Short mmCIF file of C-alpha atoms in Angstrom, two decimals:
data_model
loop_
_atom_site.label_atom_id
_atom_site.label_comp_id
_atom_site.label_asym_id
_atom_site.label_seq_id
_atom_site.Cartn_x
_atom_site.Cartn_y
_atom_site.Cartn_z
CA MET A 23 0.00 0.00 0.00
CA LYS A 24 1.45 3.37 -1.05
CA TYR A 25 0.64 6.64 0.69
CA THR A 26 1.29 10.06 -0.86
CA PRO A 27 2.14 12.59 1.87
CA GLU A 28 0.48 16.04 1.75
CA GLU A 29 -1.91 15.11 -1.09
CA PRO A 30 -5.44 16.20 -0.04
CA ILE A 31 -7.43 13.16 1.09
CA ALA A 32 -10.99 12.60 2.31
CA ALA A 33 -12.86 9.76 4.00
CA ILE A 34 -16.15 9.09 5.72
CA ALA A 35 -15.17 8.79 9.40
CA THR A 36 -18.49 7.56 10.82
CA ALA A 37 -20.46 4.40 10.15
CA LEU A 38 -22.62 4.45 7.03
CA ALA A 39 -25.91 4.01 8.84
CA PRO A 40 -28.78 6.38 9.57
CA GLY A 41 -27.95 8.67 12.48
CA ALA A 42 -28.11 12.21 13.77
CA LEU A 43 -24.70 13.18 12.39
CA GLY A 44 -22.13 11.99 9.91
CA ILE A 45 -18.51 13.14 9.72
CA VAL A 46 -16.39 13.44 6.60
CA ARG A 47 -12.72 13.96 7.34
CA CYS A 48 -10.16 15.75 5.15
CA SER A 49 -6.43 16.34 5.44
CA GLY A 50 -3.54 17.54 3.33
CA LYS A 51 -2.06 20.50 1.52
CA ASN A 52 -4.67 23.07 0.36
CA CYS A 53 -7.54 21.03 1.83
CA ILE A 54 -9.11 24.17 3.36
CA GLU A 55 -8.82 26.05 0.06
CA LEU A 56 -10.37 23.14 -1.87
CA LEU A 57 -13.30 22.90 0.52
CA SER A 58 -13.90 26.67 0.38
CA LYS A 59 -14.79 26.34 -3.31
CA ILE A 60 -17.88 24.27 -2.45
CA PHE A 61 -18.71 26.10 0.80
CA SER A 62 -21.28 28.88 1.15
CA ARG A 63 -18.95 31.08 3.23
CA PRO A 64 -15.53 30.69 1.59
CA LYS A 65 -13.95 33.79 3.15
CA ALA A 66 -14.97 32.77 6.68
CA LEU A 67 -13.51 29.32 6.11
CA LEU A 68 -10.24 30.57 4.62
CA GLU A 69 -9.72 33.05 7.47
CA ALA A 70 -10.75 30.64 10.24
CA GLN A 71 -8.20 30.03 12.97
CA GLY A 72 -7.21 26.53 13.98
CA ASN A 73 -9.47 24.69 16.42
CA THR A 74 -12.54 26.69 15.40
CA ILE A 75 -15.88 25.78 13.82
CA VAL A 76 -17.47 27.51 10.83
CA TYR A 77 -21.19 27.24 10.02
CA GLY A 78 -22.41 27.11 6.43
CA TRP A 79 -23.72 25.01 3.56
CA ILE A 80 -22.06 22.53 1.24
CA LEU A 81 -22.84 23.62 -2.31
CA ALA A 82 -23.16 21.37 -5.35
CA MET A 83 -23.50 22.17 -9.03
CA HIS A 84 -27.00 21.44 -10.31
CA ASN A 85 -26.57 19.76 -13.67
CA ASP A 86 -29.75 21.11 -15.22
CA GLU A 87 -29.43 24.73 -14.12
CA CYS A 88 -25.58 25.02 -14.19
CA LYS A 89 -25.56 26.81 -10.86
CA MET A 90 -24.55 26.00 -7.28
CA THR A 91 -27.33 24.73 -5.06
CA LYS A 92 -27.38 23.89 -1.37
CA LEU A 93 -26.58 20.25 -0.62
CA ASP A 94 -26.53 20.16 3.19
CA GLU A 95 -26.26 22.46 6.20
CA VAL A 96 -22.99 21.67 8.00
CA LEU A 97 -20.46 22.62 10.64
CA VAL A 98 -16.82 22.59 9.53
CA SER A 99 -14.17 22.05 12.21
CA VAL A 100 -10.90 23.64 11.14
CA PHE A 101 -7.49 22.40 12.32
CA ARG A 102 -4.32 24.14 11.21
CA GLY A 103 -1.07 22.19 10.98
CA PRO A 104 0.99 21.31 12.85
CA LYS A 105 -1.62 21.49 15.63
CA SER A 106 -3.85 18.77 14.22
CA PHE A 107 -4.13 14.98 14.41
CA THR A 108 -2.15 14.45 11.20
CA GLY A 109 0.14 17.45 11.62
CA GLU A 110 -1.29 18.89 8.38
CA ASP A 111 -4.18 21.27 7.75
CA MET A 112 -7.40 19.35 8.39
CA VAL A 113 -11.16 19.87 8.24
CA GLU A 114 -13.96 17.69 9.56
CA ILE A 115 -17.39 18.23 8.05
CA SER A 116 -20.28 17.46 10.39
CA CYS A 117 -23.34 16.92 8.21
CA HIS A 118 -26.71 15.28 8.73
CA GLY A 119 -26.38 11.54 9.28
CA GLY A 120 -28.47 10.14 6.46
CA VAL A 121 -26.52 7.61 4.39
CA HIS A 122 -27.30 9.37 1.12
CA VAL A 123 -26.34 12.80 2.48
CA VAL A 124 -22.98 11.64 3.84
CA GLN A 125 -22.11 9.84 0.62
CA ALA A 126 -23.18 12.86 -1.44
CA VAL A 127 -20.86 15.18 0.53
CA PHE A 128 -18.00 12.69 0.24
CA ASN A 129 -18.49 12.17 -3.51
CA LEU A 130 -18.57 15.93 -4.03
CA LEU A 131 -15.19 16.21 -2.29
CA LEU A 132 -13.73 13.58 -4.62
CA LYS A 133 -14.91 15.65 -7.59
CA SER A 134 -13.40 18.80 -6.06
CA GLY A 135 -9.77 17.71 -5.88
CA PHE A 136 -9.62 15.31 -2.94
CA ARG A 137 -8.41 11.70 -3.18
CA ARG A 138 -10.11 8.83 -1.38
CA ALA A 139 -8.01 8.05 1.73
CA GLU A 140 -6.42 4.63 2.09
CA LYS A 141 -6.90 2.49 5.22
CA GLY A 142 -5.15 4.07 8.17
CA GLU A 143 -3.79 6.94 6.11
CA PHE A 144 -4.74 9.67 8.59
CA THR A 145 -2.89 7.85 11.39
CA PHE A 146 0.03 7.14 9.05
CA ARG A 147 0.36 10.86 8.35
CA ALA A 148 0.28 11.55 12.09
CA TYR A 149 3.16 9.09 12.43
CA ILE A 150 5.37 10.43 9.63
CA ASN A 151 4.75 14.00 10.82
CA GLY A 152 5.93 13.18 14.33
CA LYS A 153 2.50 13.49 15.97
CA THR A 154 2.55 9.91 17.23
CA ASP A 155 4.79 6.84 17.43
CA LEU A 156 3.92 3.31 16.34
CA THR A 157 2.89 2.15 19.83
CA LYS A 158 0.29 4.92 20.02
CA ALA A 159 -0.81 4.35 16.41
CA GLU A 160 -1.43 0.66 17.10
CA ALA A 161 -3.29 1.60 20.29
CA VAL A 162 -5.78 3.58 18.18
CA ARG A 163 -6.78 0.38 16.37
CA GLU A 164 -6.87 -1.51 19.68
CA ILE A 165 -9.36 0.98 21.13
CA ILE A 166 -11.59 0.67 18.07
CA ASP A 167 -11.50 -3.15 18.33
CA SER A 168 -11.77 -3.34 22.15
CA LYS A 169 -14.49 -5.62 23.52
CA THR A 170 -14.63 -4.72 27.22
CA ASP A 171 -13.99 -1.69 29.45
CA GLU A 172 -10.79 -3.31 30.68
CA SER A 173 -9.39 -4.01 27.20
CA GLN A 174 -10.28 -0.44 26.19
CA SER A 175 -8.55 0.94 29.29
CA ARG A 176 -5.36 -1.01 28.61
CA ALA A 177 -5.27 0.25 25.02
CA ALA A 178 -5.91 3.79 26.24
CA GLY A 179 -2.84 3.49 28.46
CA ARG A 180 -0.71 2.71 25.42
CA LEU A 181 -2.33 5.59 23.53
CA ALA A 182 -1.42 7.86 26.46
CA GLY A 183 2.21 6.78 26.02
CA ASN A 184 2.92 4.34 28.86
CA LEU A 185 4.47 1.73 26.55
CA TYR A 186 6.54 4.35 24.71
CA GLU A 187 7.84 5.69 28.03
CA THR A 188 8.77 2.20 29.22
CA ILE A 189 10.63 1.44 25.98
CA ASP A 190 12.34 4.82 26.20
CA GLY A 191 13.46 4.00 29.75
CA VAL A 192 14.94 0.67 28.61
CA LYS A 193 16.77 2.42 25.79
CA LYS A 194 18.24 4.89 28.29
CA HIS A 195 19.67 2.03 30.39
CA ILE A 196 21.31 0.60 27.28
CA VAL A 197 22.58 3.95 25.99
CA ASP A 198 24.10 4.77 29.39
CA THR A 199 25.91 1.42 29.33
CA LEU A 200 27.12 2.03 25.78
CA ALA A 201 28.43 5.45 26.78
CA ALA A 202 30.42 3.95 29.65
CA ILE A 203 31.85 1.27 27.37
CA GLU A 204 32.85 3.81 24.75
CA VAL A 205 34.81 5.74 27.38
CA GLU A 206 36.67 2.57 28.32
CA ILE A 207 37.42 1.80 24.67
CA GLU A 208 38.54 5.33 23.75
CA TYR A 209 40.52 6.07 26.91
CA PRO A 210 41.85 2.78 28.31
CA GLU A 211 44.30 2.93 31.20
CA ASP A 212 45.39 -0.51 30.12
CA GLU A 213 43.76 -3.32 28.16
CA GLU A 214 40.34 -3.43 29.70
CA THR A 215 38.07 -6.44 29.61
CA ILE A 216 34.55 -6.99 30.77
CA ALA A 217 35.73 -8.53 34.00
CA ASP A 218 37.76 -5.42 34.82
CA SER A 219 35.40 -2.61 33.94
CA PHE A 220 31.97 -3.69 32.83
CA ASP A 221 29.20 -2.43 35.14
CA ALA A 222 26.17 -4.59 34.45
CA SER A 223 23.70 -2.78 36.74
CA GLU A 224 22.05 -0.71 33.98
CA LEU A 225 21.74 -3.75 31.71
CA GLU A 226 20.21 -5.78 34.53
CA LYS A 227 17.53 -3.09 34.83
CA ALA A 228 16.95 -3.21 31.07
CA LYS A 229 16.69 -7.00 31.15
CA ALA A 230 14.17 -6.91 34.01
CA SER A 231 11.96 -4.40 32.18
CA LEU A 232 12.12 -6.33 28.91
CA THR A 233 11.29 -9.60 30.69
CA GLU A 234 8.24 -7.98 32.30
CA LEU A 235 7.12 -6.61 28.93
CA ARG A 236 7.54 -9.98 27.23
CA ASP A 237 5.54 -11.74 29.94
CA SER A 238 2.74 -9.16 29.67
CA TRP A 239 1.77 -10.32 26.20
CA LYS A 240 -0.06 -13.45 27.37
CA SER A 241 -2.57 -11.37 29.30
CA GLU A 242 -2.76 -8.55 26.78
CA LYS A 243 -3.47 -10.97 23.92
CA ILE A 244 -6.46 -12.37 25.80
CA TYR A 245 -7.77 -8.87 26.49
CA GLN A 246 -7.49 -8.07 22.77
CA ASP A 247 -8.55 -11.29 21.07
CA GLY A 248 -10.71 -12.84 23.77
CA ALA A 249 -10.51 -16.32 25.29
CA ARG A 250 -12.38 -19.41 24.06
CA VAL A 251 -14.31 -20.64 27.10
CA VAL A 252 -16.24 -23.88 26.58
CA LEU A 253 -19.00 -25.20 28.85
CA CYS A 254 -18.79 -28.98 29.08
CA GLY A 255 -20.44 -31.68 31.17
CA ARG A 256 -23.00 -34.44 31.13
CA THR A 257 -26.54 -33.84 29.99
CA ASN A 258 -28.67 -31.81 32.42
CA ALA A 259 -25.65 -30.54 34.37
CA GLY A 260 -26.95 -27.01 33.81
CA LYS A 261 -24.70 -25.77 31.01
CA SER A 262 -27.45 -23.92 29.16
CA SER A 263 -28.73 -22.41 32.41
CA LEU A 264 -25.23 -21.13 33.19
CA PHE A 265 -24.84 -19.83 29.63
CA ASN A 266 -28.06 -17.80 30.02
CA ALA A 267 -27.13 -16.64 33.53
CA LEU A 268 -23.73 -15.34 32.41
CA LEU A 269 -25.21 -13.60 29.37
CA LYS A 270 -28.18 -12.33 31.41
CA GLU A 271 -30.54 -13.33 28.61
CA ASP A 272 -32.38 -16.46 27.46
CA ARG A 273 -30.21 -17.51 24.53
CA ALA A 274 -30.08 -21.27 25.12
CA ILE A 275 -33.08 -23.58 25.50
CA VAL A 276 -33.30 -24.98 29.03
CA SER A 277 -35.17 -28.24 29.59
CA ASP A 278 -35.21 -31.21 31.94
CA ILE A 279 -35.24 -33.47 28.88
CA GLU A 280 -31.78 -34.92 28.32
CA GLY A 281 -30.11 -34.14 25.00
CA THR A 282 -31.98 -30.86 24.38
CA THR A 283 -28.77 -29.10 23.25
CA ARG A 284 -27.60 -30.85 20.08
CA ASP A 285 -25.19 -28.30 18.70
CA PHE A 286 -23.09 -25.55 20.21
CA ILE A 287 -24.08 -21.91 20.39
CA GLU A 288 -21.72 -19.08 21.23
CA SER A 289 -21.72 -15.46 22.32
CA TRP A 290 -19.24 -12.81 23.41
CA ILE A 291 -19.21 -12.23 27.16
CA ASP A 292 -17.38 -10.00 29.63
CA PHE A 293 -15.83 -12.04 32.45
CA ASP A 294 -15.10 -9.15 34.83
CA GLY A 295 -13.18 -7.30 32.11
CA ILE A 296 -11.92 -10.33 30.20
CA PRO A 297 -13.54 -10.69 26.76
CA ALA A 298 -14.44 -14.28 25.96
CA ARG A 299 -16.30 -16.33 23.39
CA LEU A 300 -18.50 -18.53 25.53
CA PHE A 301 -19.68 -21.83 24.02
CA ASP A 302 -22.69 -23.82 25.24
CA THR A 303 -22.34 -27.39 24.04
CA ALA A 304 -24.18 -30.68 23.77
CA GLY A 305 -24.08 -32.86 26.89
CA LEU A 306 -21.47 -35.60 26.98
CA ARG A 307 -22.99 -39.07 26.88
CA GLU A 308 -23.24 -42.16 24.74
CA THR A 309 -26.26 -41.83 22.46
CA SER A 310 -27.88 -43.69 19.59
CA ASP A 311 -29.37 -40.48 18.23
CA ALA A 312 -27.29 -39.65 15.13
CA ILE A 313 -27.84 -35.88 15.37
CA GLU A 314 -27.05 -35.72 19.08
CA ALA A 315 -23.93 -37.84 18.48
CA VAL A 316 -22.65 -35.23 16.03
CA GLY A 317 -23.24 -32.57 18.69
CA VAL A 318 -21.28 -34.58 21.27
CA GLU A 319 -18.39 -34.94 18.82
CA ARG A 320 -18.40 -31.19 18.20
CA THR A 321 -18.28 -30.65 21.96
CA ARG A 322 -15.11 -32.73 22.14
CA ASP A 323 -13.58 -30.84 19.20
CA LEU A 324 -14.34 -27.47 20.82
CA SER A 325 -12.92 -28.58 24.16
CA ASP A 326 -9.68 -29.63 22.44
CA GLU A 327 -9.25 -26.06 21.09
CA ALA A 328 -10.44 -24.20 24.21
CA ASP A 329 -8.41 -21.71 26.22
CA LEU A 330 -10.46 -22.75 29.26
CA ILE A 331 -13.03 -25.46 30.00
CA LEU A 332 -15.78 -24.96 32.54
CA TYR A 333 -16.81 -28.52 33.40
CA LEU A 334 -20.22 -28.62 35.07
CA VAL A 335 -21.34 -31.33 37.47
CA ASP A 336 -24.79 -31.65 39.03
CA SER A 337 -23.94 -31.47 42.74
CA LYS A 338 -26.89 -33.67 43.61
CA ASN A 339 -25.77 -36.52 41.37
CA GLY A 340 -22.05 -36.01 41.99
CA ILE A 341 -19.09 -36.83 39.79
CA ASN A 342 -18.86 -40.19 38.00
CA ASP A 343 -16.24 -42.14 36.06
CA GLU A 344 -17.26 -40.50 32.76
CA ASP A 345 -16.65 -37.05 34.27
CA LYS A 346 -13.30 -38.13 35.70
CA ALA A 347 -12.18 -39.58 32.36
CA PHE A 348 -12.94 -36.36 30.48
CA ILE A 349 -11.24 -34.17 33.08
CA ARG A 350 -8.09 -36.28 33.18
CA GLU A 351 -7.97 -36.47 29.40
CA HIS A 352 -7.90 -32.68 29.09
CA THR A 353 -5.79 -31.75 32.12
CA LEU A 354 -3.41 -34.60 32.94
CA LYS A 355 -2.91 -36.51 29.71
CA SER A 356 -3.36 -33.73 27.17
CA ALA A 357 -0.14 -32.31 25.74
CA LYS A 358 -1.81 -28.88 25.76
CA LYS A 359 -2.95 -29.24 29.38
CA ILE A 360 -5.98 -27.04 28.84
CA PRO A 361 -6.99 -25.12 32.00
CA LEU A 362 -10.19 -26.55 33.50
CA ILE A 363 -12.45 -25.41 36.31
CA LEU A 364 -14.73 -27.96 37.98
CA VAL A 365 -18.05 -26.16 38.47
CA TRP A 366 -20.44 -27.71 40.97
CA ASN A 367 -23.89 -26.55 39.85
CA LYS A 368 -27.32 -26.59 41.50
CA CYS A 369 -25.81 -25.69 44.88
CA GLU A 370 -29.06 -24.05 45.94
CA LEU A 371 -29.83 -27.51 47.25
CA THR A 372 -29.09 -28.08 50.93
CA GLU A 373 -27.11 -31.25 50.26
CA GLY A 374 -24.71 -32.27 47.55
CA ASN A 375 -22.21 -34.92 46.58
CA PHE A 376 -18.98 -32.93 46.33
CA ALA A 377 -16.52 -35.81 46.15
CA SER A 378 -13.39 -34.46 44.49
CA LEU A 379 -10.66 -35.88 42.27
CA ASN A 380 -7.84 -37.13 44.42
CA ASP A 381 -5.10 -37.01 41.78
CA ALA A 382 -5.77 -33.69 40.08
CA ASP A 383 -5.12 -30.18 41.36
CA ILE A 384 -8.13 -28.55 39.70
CA PRO A 385 -9.80 -25.31 40.80
CA GLN A 386 -13.40 -25.84 41.91
CA VAL A 387 -16.30 -23.42 42.26
CA ARG A 388 -19.79 -23.92 43.68
CA ILE A 389 -22.62 -22.08 41.92
CA SER A 390 -26.31 -22.09 41.26
CA ALA A 391 -26.95 -21.07 37.67
CA LYS A 392 -30.68 -21.03 38.40
CA LYS A 393 -30.34 -18.66 41.39
CA GLY A 394 -27.31 -16.71 40.10
CA MET A 395 -25.22 -17.76 43.10
CA GLY A 396 -21.42 -17.93 42.92
CA LEU A 397 -21.02 -16.26 39.51
CA GLY A 398 -18.59 -13.70 40.95
CA ASP A 399 -16.44 -16.52 42.34
CA LEU A 400 -16.57 -18.18 38.92
CA SER A 401 -15.34 -15.00 37.18
CA GLU A 402 -12.43 -14.76 39.60
CA ALA A 403 -11.56 -18.41 38.98
CA VAL A 404 -11.65 -17.77 35.23
CA ARG A 405 -9.19 -14.88 35.61
CA LYS A 406 -6.78 -16.99 37.65
CA SER A 407 -7.02 -20.00 35.35
CA LEU A 408 -6.26 -17.90 32.28
CA SER A 409 -3.29 -16.34 34.13
CA VAL A 410 -4.68 -12.90 33.33
CA ALA A 411 -3.28 -9.95 35.22
CA GLU A 412 -5.47 -8.12 37.68
CA LYS A 413 -7.33 -5.04 36.53
CA SER A 414 -4.85 -2.26 36.05
CA GLU A 415 -4.69 1.49 35.81
CA ARG A 416 -3.76 3.06 32.51
CA ASN A 417 -0.21 3.73 33.68
CA SER A 418 0.61 0.01 33.94
CA THR A 419 2.46 -1.15 30.85
CA GLY A 420 1.80 -4.09 28.55
CA LEU A 421 2.50 -4.95 24.94
CA GLY A 422 -0.15 -4.22 22.34
CA SER A 423 0.69 -6.49 19.41
CA GLU A 424 2.47 -9.64 18.30
CA ARG A 425 4.89 -7.43 16.36
CA GLN A 426 5.88 -5.65 19.55
CA LYS A 427 6.32 -8.93 21.40
CA VAL A 428 8.70 -10.32 18.76
CA ALA A 429 10.83 -7.15 18.85
CA VAL A 430 10.97 -7.21 22.67
CA GLU A 431 12.04 -10.87 22.61
CA LYS A 432 14.86 -10.06 20.19
CA ALA A 433 15.98 -7.07 22.28
CA LEU A 434 15.88 -9.23 25.43
CA GLU A 435 17.96 -11.89 23.72
CA SER A 436 20.59 -9.30 22.72
CA VAL A 437 20.77 -7.80 26.21
CA SER A 438 20.95 -11.25 27.83
CA HIS A 439 23.74 -12.23 25.45
CA ALA A 440 25.69 -9.10 26.36
CA LEU A 441 25.34 -9.92 30.05
CA ALA A 442 26.45 -13.51 29.47
CA LEU A 443 29.77 -12.54 27.90
CA THR A 444 32.80 -13.36 30.03
CA GLU A 445 36.23 -11.84 30.47
CA ASP A 446 37.34 -13.74 27.37
CA TYR A 447 35.50 -11.17 25.26
CA ALA A 448 36.52 -7.58 24.65
CA LEU A 449 34.11 -4.72 25.26
CA ASP A 450 33.63 -4.29 21.51
CA ALA A 451 31.68 -7.56 21.45
CA VAL A 452 29.15 -6.17 23.93
CA VAL A 453 28.67 -3.01 21.88
CA GLN A 454 27.29 -4.96 18.91
CA ASP A 455 24.72 -6.74 21.09
CA LEU A 456 23.55 -3.49 22.65
CA GLU A 457 23.32 -1.70 19.31
CA ASP A 458 21.21 -4.60 18.03
CA ALA A 459 18.95 -4.26 21.08
CA LEU A 460 18.46 -0.55 20.38
CA ASP A 461 17.50 -1.33 16.77
CA PHE A 462 14.89 -3.87 17.90
CA LEU A 463 13.43 -1.37 20.37
CA GLY A 464 13.43 1.25 17.63
CA GLU A 465 11.22 -1.04 15.55
CA ILE A 466 8.60 -0.98 18.31
CA THR A 467 8.29 2.80 18.43
CA GLY A 468 8.97 3.37 14.73
CA ASP A 469 12.43 4.94 14.98
CA VAL A 470 13.77 2.07 12.85
CA THR A 471 11.00 0.41 10.84
CA PRO A 472 11.04 -1.29 7.40
CA GLU A 473 8.40 -0.12 4.93
CA ASP A 474 6.68 -3.52 4.82
CA VAL A 475 6.13 -3.36 8.59
CA LEU A 476 4.45 0.04 8.26
CA ASP A 477 2.24 -1.32 5.49
CA SER A 478 1.18 -4.26 7.65
CA ILE A 479 0.33 -2.01 10.61
CA PHE A 480 -1.71 0.67 8.87
CA SER A 481 -3.46 -1.60 6.35
CA HIS A 482 -5.44 -3.11 9.25
CA PHE A 483 -6.99 0.25 10.16
CA CYS A 484 -10.41 1.27 8.93
CA VAL A 485 -10.76 3.95 6.26
CA GLY A 486 -11.03 7.38 7.85
CA LYS A 487 -8.71 6.61 10.77
#
């Protein structure tokens, strides 16, 4: 994907659906002048200061009468570079939100000298004009794609700059070490080696920060992509009741008749800030019903690919050999060792058979899906089983993309290698490792970034952002 800096661009920045308002966004050289030619108050627009709003009408040429006619009554927000999102002159046209009206304004701009913006081109221009770095640019897309308040808050922290500041701090530790090494190389009192002069304290700090960043990705990925949580158990264990209770709506059919659920259904859910795709599945049992048997097989397939299994047991009936076999298959014998929570359901009853597994260290929760009891305890158990970090403030730092994680791993490897060098190596050998680490960290923020990486990042944005 090729971007042309400064060329005037336009895009519809709001969803194309009926609404009160629609916004068409423009940026680039002479964009204000171009818009003034189809605006009812051209002088007011041309003389407008940055961060001001001008009222008027968008004018269109009427083909039959060869004169300008009013298209829509609008407010034009004016932003003068460099004090704008892109760093260029910008205007945002707030028009009425009818689909036809918004498209008509946009099409008129294309006929008036503007080019249709590419995906992510506004944010790309902000990046190349020094208005943002790549960590903040990627955080913009994260916020748009966020599924829960917590995932949005974590992305907002990166947009506010907490990841950039952490990376910058790591780079400072490395640069300070490089500076000390350069002094030793340029002004040696005698032949210095690492054992004689190398102070590793700054690099140890860099390594600790990079290790913490690397380890953050497991949690951050779940907050971004969501976890696959599968409800499993025998028929009539209460899976569909729990599915409805967690969603707070009647999505799944609940019946005392065994085998009611014959196929899985799914829905997005918020587990106390953790986004998850929750699957309600067919009950596990041997059956001669061909359709139900397919559902049982699909349950097993889903459980094999789950990030977490919630295995329900009717507390009145207790756990049996079939339950134990399934649990051991997925926790003890499975190469993936899928996390599993044993959920004792129907605990509104005064008595229950809560015999546990003696050879498996499995978290257990007691609930009543029917009464809504214990759901908070279940959410907490889900968080712990997925090894997800506790809710955090925006100033806590975590990685925001797979690309960032790979670069951090490479930087960590370079720093660790530098620390591992012995007195048999001269200081020059450490310098190369540390310079490599700085390059990898530069890829994260965009100081050193190949063109194909930029293309991959911004091509995943929506048009108009």
